[in-house]
C-alpha positions as semicolon CSV with decimal commas, in nm:
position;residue;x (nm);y (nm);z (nm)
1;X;-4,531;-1,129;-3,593
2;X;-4,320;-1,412;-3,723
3;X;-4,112;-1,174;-3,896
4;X;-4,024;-1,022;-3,551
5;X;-3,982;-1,345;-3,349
6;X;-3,737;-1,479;-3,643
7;X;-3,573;-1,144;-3,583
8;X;-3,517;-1,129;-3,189
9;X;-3,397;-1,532;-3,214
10;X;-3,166;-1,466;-3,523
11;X;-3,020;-1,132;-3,285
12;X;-3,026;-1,305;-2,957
13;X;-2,818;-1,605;-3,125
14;X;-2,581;-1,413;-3,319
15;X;-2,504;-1,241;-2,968
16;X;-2,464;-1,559;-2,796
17;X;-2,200;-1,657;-3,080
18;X;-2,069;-1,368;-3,038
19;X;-1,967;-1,342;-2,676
20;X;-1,882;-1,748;-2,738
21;X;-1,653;-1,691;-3,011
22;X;-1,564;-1,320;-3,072
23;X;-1,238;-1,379;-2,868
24;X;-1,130;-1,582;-3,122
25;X;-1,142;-1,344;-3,341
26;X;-1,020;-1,005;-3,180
27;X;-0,760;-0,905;-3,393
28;X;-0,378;-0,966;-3,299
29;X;-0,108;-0,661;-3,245
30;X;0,189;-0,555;-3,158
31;X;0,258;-0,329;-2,834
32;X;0,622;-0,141;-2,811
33;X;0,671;0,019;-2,454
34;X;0,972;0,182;-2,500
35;X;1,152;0,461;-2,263
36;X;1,463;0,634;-2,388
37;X;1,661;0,309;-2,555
38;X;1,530;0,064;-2,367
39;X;1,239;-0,108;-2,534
40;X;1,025;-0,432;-2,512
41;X;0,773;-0,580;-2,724
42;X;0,474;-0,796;-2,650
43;X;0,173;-0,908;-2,842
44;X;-0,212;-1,024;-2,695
45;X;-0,132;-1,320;-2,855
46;X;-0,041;-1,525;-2,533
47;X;0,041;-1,197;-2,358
48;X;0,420;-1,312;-2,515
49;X;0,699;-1,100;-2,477
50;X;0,854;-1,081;-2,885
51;X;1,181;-0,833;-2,784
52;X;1,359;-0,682;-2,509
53;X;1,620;-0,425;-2,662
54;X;1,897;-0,327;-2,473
55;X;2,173;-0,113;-2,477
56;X;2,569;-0,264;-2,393
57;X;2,817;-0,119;-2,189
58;X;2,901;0,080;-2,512
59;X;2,540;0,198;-2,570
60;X;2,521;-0,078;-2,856
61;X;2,160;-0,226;-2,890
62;X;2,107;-0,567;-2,895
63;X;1,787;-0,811;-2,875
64;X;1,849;-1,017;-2,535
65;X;1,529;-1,246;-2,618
66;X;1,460;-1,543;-2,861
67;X;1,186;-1,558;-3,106
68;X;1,072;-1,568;-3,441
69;X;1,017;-1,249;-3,697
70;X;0,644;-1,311;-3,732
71;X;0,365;-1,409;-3,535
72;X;0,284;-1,732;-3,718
73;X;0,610;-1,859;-3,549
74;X;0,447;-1,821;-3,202
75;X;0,117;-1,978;-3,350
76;X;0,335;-2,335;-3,428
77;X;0,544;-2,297;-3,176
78;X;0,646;-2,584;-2,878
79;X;0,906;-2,365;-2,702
80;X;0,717;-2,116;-2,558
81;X;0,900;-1,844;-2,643
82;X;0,787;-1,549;-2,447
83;X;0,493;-1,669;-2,340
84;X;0,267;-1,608;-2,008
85;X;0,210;-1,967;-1,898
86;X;-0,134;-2,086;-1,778
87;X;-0,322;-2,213;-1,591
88;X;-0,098;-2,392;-1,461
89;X;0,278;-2,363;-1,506
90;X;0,529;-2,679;-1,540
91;X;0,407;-2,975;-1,524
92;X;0,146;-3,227;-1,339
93;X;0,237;-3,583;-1,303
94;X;-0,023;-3,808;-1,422
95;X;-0,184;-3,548;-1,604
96;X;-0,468;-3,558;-1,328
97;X;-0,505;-3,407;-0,958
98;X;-0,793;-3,442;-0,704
99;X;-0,946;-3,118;-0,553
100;X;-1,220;-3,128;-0,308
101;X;-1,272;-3,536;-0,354
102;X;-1,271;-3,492;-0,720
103;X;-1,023;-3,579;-0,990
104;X;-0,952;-3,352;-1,288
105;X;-0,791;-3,537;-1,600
106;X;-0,615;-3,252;-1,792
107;X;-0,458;-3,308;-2,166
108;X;-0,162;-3,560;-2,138
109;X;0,101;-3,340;-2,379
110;X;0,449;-3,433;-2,268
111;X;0,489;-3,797;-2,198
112;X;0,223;-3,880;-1,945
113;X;0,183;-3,546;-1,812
114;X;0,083;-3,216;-1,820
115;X;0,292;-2,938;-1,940
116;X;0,241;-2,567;-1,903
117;X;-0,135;-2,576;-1,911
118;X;-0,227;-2,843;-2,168
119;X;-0,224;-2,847;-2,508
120;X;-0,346;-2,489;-2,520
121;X;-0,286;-2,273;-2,286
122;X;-0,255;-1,913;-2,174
123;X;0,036;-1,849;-2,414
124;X;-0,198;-1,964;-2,674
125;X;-0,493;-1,778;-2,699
126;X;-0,579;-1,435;-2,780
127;X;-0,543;-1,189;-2,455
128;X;-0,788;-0,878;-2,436
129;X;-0,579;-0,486;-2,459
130;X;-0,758;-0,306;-2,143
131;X;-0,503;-0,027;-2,084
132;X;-0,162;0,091;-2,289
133;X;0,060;0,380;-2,252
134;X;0,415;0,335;-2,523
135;X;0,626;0,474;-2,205
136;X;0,464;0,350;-1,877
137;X;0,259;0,030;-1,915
138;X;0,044;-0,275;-2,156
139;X;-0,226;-0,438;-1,890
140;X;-0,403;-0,774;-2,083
141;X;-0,655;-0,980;-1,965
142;X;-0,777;-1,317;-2,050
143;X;-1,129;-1,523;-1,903
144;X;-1,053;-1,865;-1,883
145;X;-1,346;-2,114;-1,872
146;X;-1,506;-2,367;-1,690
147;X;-1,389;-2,689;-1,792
148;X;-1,042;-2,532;-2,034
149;X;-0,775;-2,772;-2,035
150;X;-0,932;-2,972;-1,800
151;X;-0,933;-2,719;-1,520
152;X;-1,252;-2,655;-1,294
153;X;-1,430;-2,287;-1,275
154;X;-1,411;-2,006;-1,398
155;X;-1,092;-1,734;-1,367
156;X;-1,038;-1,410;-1,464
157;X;-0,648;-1,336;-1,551
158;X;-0,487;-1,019;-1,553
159;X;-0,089;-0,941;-1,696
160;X;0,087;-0,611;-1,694
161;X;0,359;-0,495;-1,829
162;X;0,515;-0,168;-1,679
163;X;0,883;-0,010;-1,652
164;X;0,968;0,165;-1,367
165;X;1,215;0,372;-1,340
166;X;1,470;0,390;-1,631
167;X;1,606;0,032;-1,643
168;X;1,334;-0,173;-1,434
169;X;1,067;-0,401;-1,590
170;X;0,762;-0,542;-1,396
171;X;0,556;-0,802;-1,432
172;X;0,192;-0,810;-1,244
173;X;-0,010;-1,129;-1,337
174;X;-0,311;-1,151;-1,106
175;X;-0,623;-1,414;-1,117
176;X;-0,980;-1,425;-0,976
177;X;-1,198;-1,754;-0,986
178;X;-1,545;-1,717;-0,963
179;X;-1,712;-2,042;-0,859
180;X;-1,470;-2,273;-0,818
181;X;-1,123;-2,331;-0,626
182;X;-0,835;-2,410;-0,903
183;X;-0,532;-2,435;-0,882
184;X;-0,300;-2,139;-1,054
185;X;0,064;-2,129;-1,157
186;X;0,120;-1,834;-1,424
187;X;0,479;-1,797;-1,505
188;X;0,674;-1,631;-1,804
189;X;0,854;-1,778;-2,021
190;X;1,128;-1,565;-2,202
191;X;1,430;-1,693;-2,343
192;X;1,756;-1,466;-2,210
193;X;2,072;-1,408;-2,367
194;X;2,218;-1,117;-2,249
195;X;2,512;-1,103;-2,507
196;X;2,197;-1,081;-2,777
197;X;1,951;-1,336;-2,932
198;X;2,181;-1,440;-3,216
199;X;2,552;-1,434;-2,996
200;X;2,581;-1,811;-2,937
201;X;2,529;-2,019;-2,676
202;X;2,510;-1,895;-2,228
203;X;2,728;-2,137;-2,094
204;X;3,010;-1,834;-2,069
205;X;2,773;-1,608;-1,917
206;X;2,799;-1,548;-1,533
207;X;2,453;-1,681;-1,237
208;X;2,397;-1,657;-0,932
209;X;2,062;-1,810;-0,759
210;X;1,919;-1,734;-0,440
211;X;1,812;-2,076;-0,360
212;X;1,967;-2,326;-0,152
213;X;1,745;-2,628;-0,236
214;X;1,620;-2,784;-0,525
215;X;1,299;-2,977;-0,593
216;X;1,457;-3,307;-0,771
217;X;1,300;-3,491;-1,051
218;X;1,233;-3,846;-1,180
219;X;1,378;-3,886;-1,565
220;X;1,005;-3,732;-1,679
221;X;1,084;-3,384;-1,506
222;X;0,812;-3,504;-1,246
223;X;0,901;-3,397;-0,933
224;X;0,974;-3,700;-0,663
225;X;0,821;-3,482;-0,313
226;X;1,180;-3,449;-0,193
227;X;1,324;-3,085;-0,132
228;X;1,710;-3,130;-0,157
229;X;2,009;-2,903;-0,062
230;X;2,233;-2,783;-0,358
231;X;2,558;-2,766;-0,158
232;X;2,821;-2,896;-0,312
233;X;2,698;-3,045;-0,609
234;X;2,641;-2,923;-0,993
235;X;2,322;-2,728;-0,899
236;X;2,524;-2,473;-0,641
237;X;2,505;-2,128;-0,773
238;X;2,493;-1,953;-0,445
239;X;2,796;-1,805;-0,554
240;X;2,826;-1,692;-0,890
241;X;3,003;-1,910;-1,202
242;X;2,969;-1,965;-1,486
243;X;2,654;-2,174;-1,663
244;X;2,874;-2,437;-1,849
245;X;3,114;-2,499;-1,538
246;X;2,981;-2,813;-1,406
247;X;2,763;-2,887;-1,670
248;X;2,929;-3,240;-1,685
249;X;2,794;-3,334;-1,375
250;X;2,409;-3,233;-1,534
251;X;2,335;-3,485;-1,799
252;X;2,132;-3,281;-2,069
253;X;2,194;-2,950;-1,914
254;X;1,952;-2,765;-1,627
255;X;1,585;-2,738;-1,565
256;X;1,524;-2,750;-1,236
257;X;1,293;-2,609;-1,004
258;X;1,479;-2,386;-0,729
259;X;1,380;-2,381;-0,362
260;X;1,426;-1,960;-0,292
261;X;1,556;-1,833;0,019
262;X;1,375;-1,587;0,237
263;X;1,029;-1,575;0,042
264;X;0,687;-1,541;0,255
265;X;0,523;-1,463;-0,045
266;X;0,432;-1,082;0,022
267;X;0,747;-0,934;0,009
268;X;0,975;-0,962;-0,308
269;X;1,303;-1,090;-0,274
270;X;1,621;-1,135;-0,509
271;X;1,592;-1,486;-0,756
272;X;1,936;-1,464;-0,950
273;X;2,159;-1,213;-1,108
274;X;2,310;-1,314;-1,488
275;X;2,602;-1,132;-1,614
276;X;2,763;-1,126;-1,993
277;X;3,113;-1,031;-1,983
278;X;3,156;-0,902;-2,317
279;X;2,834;-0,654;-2,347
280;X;2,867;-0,554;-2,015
281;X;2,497;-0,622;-1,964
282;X;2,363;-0,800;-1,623
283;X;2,013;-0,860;-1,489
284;X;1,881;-0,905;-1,157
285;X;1,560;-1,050;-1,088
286;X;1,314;-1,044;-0,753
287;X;0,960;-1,225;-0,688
288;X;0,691;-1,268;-0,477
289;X;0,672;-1,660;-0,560
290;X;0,848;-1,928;-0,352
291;X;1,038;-2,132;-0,682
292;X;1,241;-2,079;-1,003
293;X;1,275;-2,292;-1,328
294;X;1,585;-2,310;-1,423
295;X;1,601;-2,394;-1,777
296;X;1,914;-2,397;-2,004
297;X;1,723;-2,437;-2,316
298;X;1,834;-2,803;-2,344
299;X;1,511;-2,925;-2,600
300;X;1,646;-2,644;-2,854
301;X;1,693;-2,817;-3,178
302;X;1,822;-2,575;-3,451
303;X;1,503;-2,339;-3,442
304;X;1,496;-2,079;-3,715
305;X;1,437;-1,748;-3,513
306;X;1,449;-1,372;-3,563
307;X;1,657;-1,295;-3,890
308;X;1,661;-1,621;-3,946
309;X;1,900;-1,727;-3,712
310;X;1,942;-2,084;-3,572
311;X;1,876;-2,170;-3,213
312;X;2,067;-2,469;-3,105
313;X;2,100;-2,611;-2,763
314;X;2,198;-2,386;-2,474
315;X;2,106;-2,081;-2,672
316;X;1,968;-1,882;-2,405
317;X;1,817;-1,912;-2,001
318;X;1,489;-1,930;-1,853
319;X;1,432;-1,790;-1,522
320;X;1,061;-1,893;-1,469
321;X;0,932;-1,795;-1,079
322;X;0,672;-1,981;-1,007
323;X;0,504;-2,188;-0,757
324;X;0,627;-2,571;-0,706
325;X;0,571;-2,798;-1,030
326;X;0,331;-3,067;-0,967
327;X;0,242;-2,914;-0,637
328;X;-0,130;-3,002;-0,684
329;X;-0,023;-3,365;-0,640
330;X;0,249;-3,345;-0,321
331;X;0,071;-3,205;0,003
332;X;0,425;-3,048;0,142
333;X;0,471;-2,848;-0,140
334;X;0,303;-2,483;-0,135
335;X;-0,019;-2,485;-0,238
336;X;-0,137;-2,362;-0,570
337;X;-0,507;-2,373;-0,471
338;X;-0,723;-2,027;-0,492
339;X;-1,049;-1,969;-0,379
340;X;-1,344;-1,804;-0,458
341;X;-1,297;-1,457;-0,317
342;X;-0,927;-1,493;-0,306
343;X;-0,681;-1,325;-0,597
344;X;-0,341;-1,486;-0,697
345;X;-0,105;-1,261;-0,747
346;X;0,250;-1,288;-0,876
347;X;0,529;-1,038;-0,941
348;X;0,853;-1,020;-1,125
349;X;1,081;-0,742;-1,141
350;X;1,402;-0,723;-1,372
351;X;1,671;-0,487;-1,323
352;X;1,935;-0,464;-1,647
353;X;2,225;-0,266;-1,615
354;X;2,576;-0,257;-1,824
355;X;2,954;-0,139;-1,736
């Protein structure tokens, strides 16, 4: 009889390690969806996007994201190359928010405040493989505790990956909490340079953005509750130009948080179009969400990448929809907040062509 009782306890504890820690421990691979020459790489760990290849306006293939060669790059990484940003996107001043009369204190990583979901978030930890077919679709899905990073209850995430058509990629990132409203900001964070990861810097290369206000920030990136019209001054890109144009009159480059036009948050509508002269190449992006980082890559410091090239300073572009940074702390600002019986959902479609 002991026997069997030391049994059943030594089972019933190795499963409750298990389903504790065998997360952890799921192995970590590489996923290629690829259709005709277009292909994109991603791996479960942090749902991160490695590649996007692309053909030029001469069929030439080229690498239009930044990265490393192996995944021990993304495991020490602080750019966030490619990753799918969670819970909560950007940043929160204070590193603290009240919900429902009580106040979370979340991991203080960048000066003060929070920064893309603590010190580790969704783009670091391993994601779960549901569904994967090479030319159609990769679906992941990650169950975030109670308590991670400071955030309250527990959610159930859900990425996928999926072309559709010949020259369109989607993103679907969805979220379910079970017991507790939290607030949820997922947002992707590749690092664009449509002449090719290793051509240089984007100042050259050619934006437009659908947004005629910007959210501005104090000299932490926090930002101040104001919603301010671009019109006029170095953040206009309501017609297209080129990055670098009035980059004098932004000290240390862009990364701002863009007000879009026309979103309602169930229909998708355009964010920006980027154009490379010299490949040809351009891309056009649409969302659901009612914001877009801006981000020139300004905190680039010479990182070794893929082949062992060196990253410097306005290497590449960020186009990061999201919801409001710091919205959980200014009341005029979309909310973030999902219920309970609720699902966040969030969309991004790219279009690339070349001529």
């Amino acid at each position: 009889m002991a026997k069997n009782s030391f049994f059943y306890f030594f089972a019933f504890f190795t499963l409750f390690l298990c389903k504790n820690s065998c997360r952890a421990t799921e192995e970590i691979k590489v996923y290629e969806l690829k259709k005709g020459n277009f292909s994109v790489k991603i791996t479960n760990y942090g749902a991160t996007v490695l590649s996007v290849i692309l053909p030029d306006k001469n069929g030439k293939l080229d690498d239009v994201v930044l990265g490393y060669d192996s995944i021990d790059g993304y495991k020490n990484d602080t750019t966030y190359f490619g990753g799918l940003i969670g819970r909560v996107a950007n940043r929160i001043g204070g590193a603290k928010f009240e919900l429902n009369g009580v106040e979370y204190k979340l991991p203080a990583n960048d000066h003060g405040n929070t920064l893309h979901g603590g010190s580790k978030g969704f783009s670091s930890v391993i994601w779960t493989v549901e569904d994967f077919e090479e030319d159609s679709h990769l679906t992941l899905t990650y169950n975030s505790f109670d308590g991670e990073q400071g955030f309250p209850g527990n959610l159930s995430v859900e990425v996928t990956y999926m072309f559709i058509e010949t020259n369109k990629l989607a993103l679907i990132m969805q979220a379910k909490p079970h017991n507790n409203a939290t607030p949820v900001n997922l947002a992707s964070h590749s690092y664009w340079n449509l002449g090719g990861h290793n051509s240089g810097d984007i100042l050259s290369q050619t934006i437009q953005i659908f947004g005629s206000k910007i959210t501005p920030v104090n000299d932490k990136l926090i930002p101040n509750g104001e919603i301010s019209p671009v019109k006029g001054t170095g953040f206009d890109f309501l017609l297209p130009r080129t990055i670098g144009s009035k980059l004098s009159e932004i000290p240390g480059g862009y990364d701002i948080n863009y007000v879009l036009d026309n979103t309602d948050g169930r229909h998708l509508q355009r964010v920006a179009i980027v154009q490379e002269s010299k490949s040809g190449r351009k891309m056009e992006l649409w969302t659901n969400k009612p914001g877009v980082q801006f981000y020139t890559s300004n905190m680039l410091d010479n990182v070794k990448g893929k082949g062992g090239f060196v990253y410097s300073k306005y290497a590449a572009l960020c186009l990061e929809t999201q919801g409001f940074p710091d919205s959980v702390n200014h009341p005029n600002f979309p909310s973030q907040i999902v219920n309970p019986g609720e699902t966040y959902k969030h969309i991004m479609v790219y279009r690339f062509t070349a001529s």
